[in-house]
């Protein structure tokens, strides 16, 4: 089976794709954390750690 992928060519379309990818990634991370069998406080610490790491990258 062949799969054809058409990537965006304009700057606006590339930025839109980046936003959509970031949204899906954030949803996946959130879902994964919510499924963890640890206390809510630990989950909140994970969210805080992710936010802190994100600020360091930017």
CSV table of N, CA, C and O in Angstrom, one decimal, residues 8-40:
chain,number,residue,atom,x,y,z
A,8,UNK,N,2.2,21.0,3.7
A,8,UNK,CA,1.8,22.4,3.4
A,8,UNK,C,3.0,23.2,2.8
A,8,UNK,O,4.2,22.9,3.2
A,9,UNK,N,2.8,24.1,1.9
A,9,UNK,CA,3.9,24.8,1.3
A,9,UNK,C,4.0,26.3,1.8
A,9,UNK,O,5.0,26.8,1.8
A,10,UNK,N,2.9,26.9,2.2
A,10,UNK,CA,2.9,28.3,2.6
A,10,UNK,C,3.2,28.4,4.1
A,10,UNK,O,3.0,27.4,4.8
A,11,UNK,N,3.8,29.5,4.5
A,11,UNK,CA,4.1,29.7,5.9
A,11,UNK,C,2.9,29.6,6.8
A,11,UNK,O,3.0,29.0,7.9
A,12,UNK,N,1.8,30.2,6.4
A,12,UNK,CA,0.6,30.1,7.2
A,12,UNK,C,0.1,28.7,7.4
A,12,UNK,O,-0.3,28.3,8.5
A,13,UNK,N,0.1,27.9,6.3
A,13,UNK,CA,-0.3,26.5,6.4
A,13,UNK,C,0.6,25.7,7.2
A,13,UNK,O,0.2,24.8,8.0
A,14,UNK,N,1.9,26.0,7.2
A,14,UNK,CA,2.9,25.2,8.0
A,14,UNK,C,2.7,25.6,9.5
A,14,UNK,O,2.7,24.7,10.3
A,15,UNK,N,2.4,26.8,9.8
A,15,UNK,CA,2.1,27.2,11.2
A,15,UNK,C,0.8,26.6,11.7
A,15,UNK,O,0.8,26.1,12.8
A,16,UNK,N,-0.2,26.5,10.8
A,16,UNK,CA,-1.4,25.8,11.2
A,16,UNK,C,-1.2,24.3,11.5
A,16,UNK,O,-1.7,23.8,12.5
A,17,UNK,N,-0.4,23.7,10.7
A,17,UNK,CA,0.0,22.3,10.9
A,17,UNK,C,0.7,22.1,12.2
A,17,UNK,O,0.4,21.2,13.0
A,18,UNK,N,1.7,23.0,12.5
A,18,UNK,CA,2.4,23.0,13.7
A,18,UNK,C,1.5,23.1,14.9
A,18,UNK,O,1.6,22.4,16.0
A,19,UNK,N,0.5,24.0,14.8
A,19,UNK,CA,-0.5,24.2,15.9
A,19,UNK,C,-1.3,22.9,16.2
A,19,UNK,O,-1.5,22.5,17.3
A,20,UNK,N,-1.7,22.3,15.1
A,20,UNK,CA,-2.5,21.1,15.2
A,20,UNK,C,-1.7,20.0,15.8
A,20,UNK,O,-2.2,19.2,16.6
A,21,UNK,N,-0.5,19.8,15.4
A,21,UNK,CA,0.4,18.8,15.9
A,21,UNK,C,0.6,19.0,17.4
A,21,UNK,O,0.5,18.1,18.2
A,22,UNK,N,0.8,20.3,17.8
A,22,UNK,CA,1.0,20.6,19.2
A,22,UNK,C,-0.2,20.3,20.0
A,22,UNK,O,-0.1,19.8,21.2
A,23,UNK,N,-1.4,20.6,19.5
A,23,UNK,CA,-2.6,20.3,20.2
A,23,UNK,C,-2.8,18.8,20.4
A,23,UNK,O,-3.1,18.4,21.5
A,24,UNK,N,-2.6,18.0,19.4
A,24,UNK,CA,-2.7,16.6,19.5
A,24,UNK,C,-1.7,16.0,20.5
A,24,UNK,O,-2.0,15.1,21.3
A,25,UNK,N,-0.5,16.5,20.4
A,25,UNK,CA,0.5,16.1,21.4
A,25,UNK,C,0.1,16.4,22.8
A,25,UNK,O,0.2,15.5,23.7
A,26,UNK,N,-0.4,17.6,23.0
A,26,UNK,CA,-0.8,18.0,24.4
A,26,UNK,C,-1.9,17.1,24.9
A,26,UNK,O,-2.0,16.7,26.0
A,27,UNK,N,-2.9,16.8,24.0
A,27,UNK,CA,-4.0,15.9,24.3
A,27,UNK,C,-3.5,14.5,24.7
A,27,UNK,O,-4.0,13.9,25.7
A,28,UNK,N,-2.5,14.0,24.0
A,28,UNK,CA,-2.0,12.7,24.2
A,28,UNK,C,-1.3,12.6,25.6
A,28,UNK,O,-1.5,11.7,26.4
A,29,UNK,N,-0.5,13.7,25.9
A,29,UNK,CA,0.2,13.7,27.2
A,29,UNK,C,-0.8,13.8,28.3
A,29,UNK,O,-0.7,13.1,29.3
A,30,UNK,N,-1.8,14.7,28.2
A,30,UNK,CA,-2.8,14.8,29.2
A,30,UNK,C,-3.6,13.5,29.4
A,30,UNK,O,-3.8,13.1,30.6
A,31,UNK,N,-4.0,12.8,28.4
A,31,UNK,CA,-4.7,11.6,28.5
A,31,UNK,C,-3.8,10.5,29.2
A,31,UNK,O,-4.2,9.8,30.1
A,32,UNK,N,-2.5,10.5,28.8
A,32,UNK,CA,-1.6,9.6,29.5
A,32,UNK,C,-1.5,9.8,31.0
A,32,UNK,O,-1.5,8.9,31.8
A,33,UNK,N,-1.3,11.1,31.3
A,33,UNK,CA,-1.2,11.5,32.8
A,33,UNK,C,-2.5,11.1,33.5
A,33,UNK,O,-2.4,10.6,34.6
A,34,UNK,N,-3.6,11.4,32.9
A,34,UNK,CA,-4.9,11.1,33.6
A,34,UNK,C,-5.1,9.6,33.8
A,34,UNK,O,-5.7,9.2,34.8
A,35,UNK,N,-4.5,8.8,33.0
A,35,UNK,CA,-4.7,7.3,33.1
A,35,UNK,C,-3.7,6.7,34.2
A,35,UNK,O,-3.9,5.6,34.6
A,36,UNK,N,-2.7,7.5,34.6
A,36,UNK,CA,-1.8,7.0,35.6
A,36,UNK,C,-2.5,6.7,36.9
A,36,UNK,O,-3.5,7.4,37.3
A,37,UNK,N,-2.0,5.7,37.6
A,37,UNK,CA,-2.7,5.3,38.9
A,37,UNK,C,-2.0,5.9,40.1
A,37,UNK,O,-1.7,5.2,41.0
A,38,UNK,N,-1.7,7.2,40.0
A,38,UNK,CA,-1.0,7.8,41.1
A,38,UNK,C,-2.0,8.9,41.6
A,38,UNK,O,-3.0,9.3,41.0
A,39,UNK,N,-1.7,9.4,42.8
A,39,UNK,CA,-2.6,10.5,43.4
A,39,UNK,C,-2.6,11.7,42.6
A,39,UNK,O,-1.7,12.0,41.8
A,40,UNK,N,-3.7,12.5,42.7
A,40,UNK,CA,-3.9,13.7,42.0
A,40,UNK,C,-2.8,14.7,42.2
A,40,UNK,O,-2.3,15.4,41.2
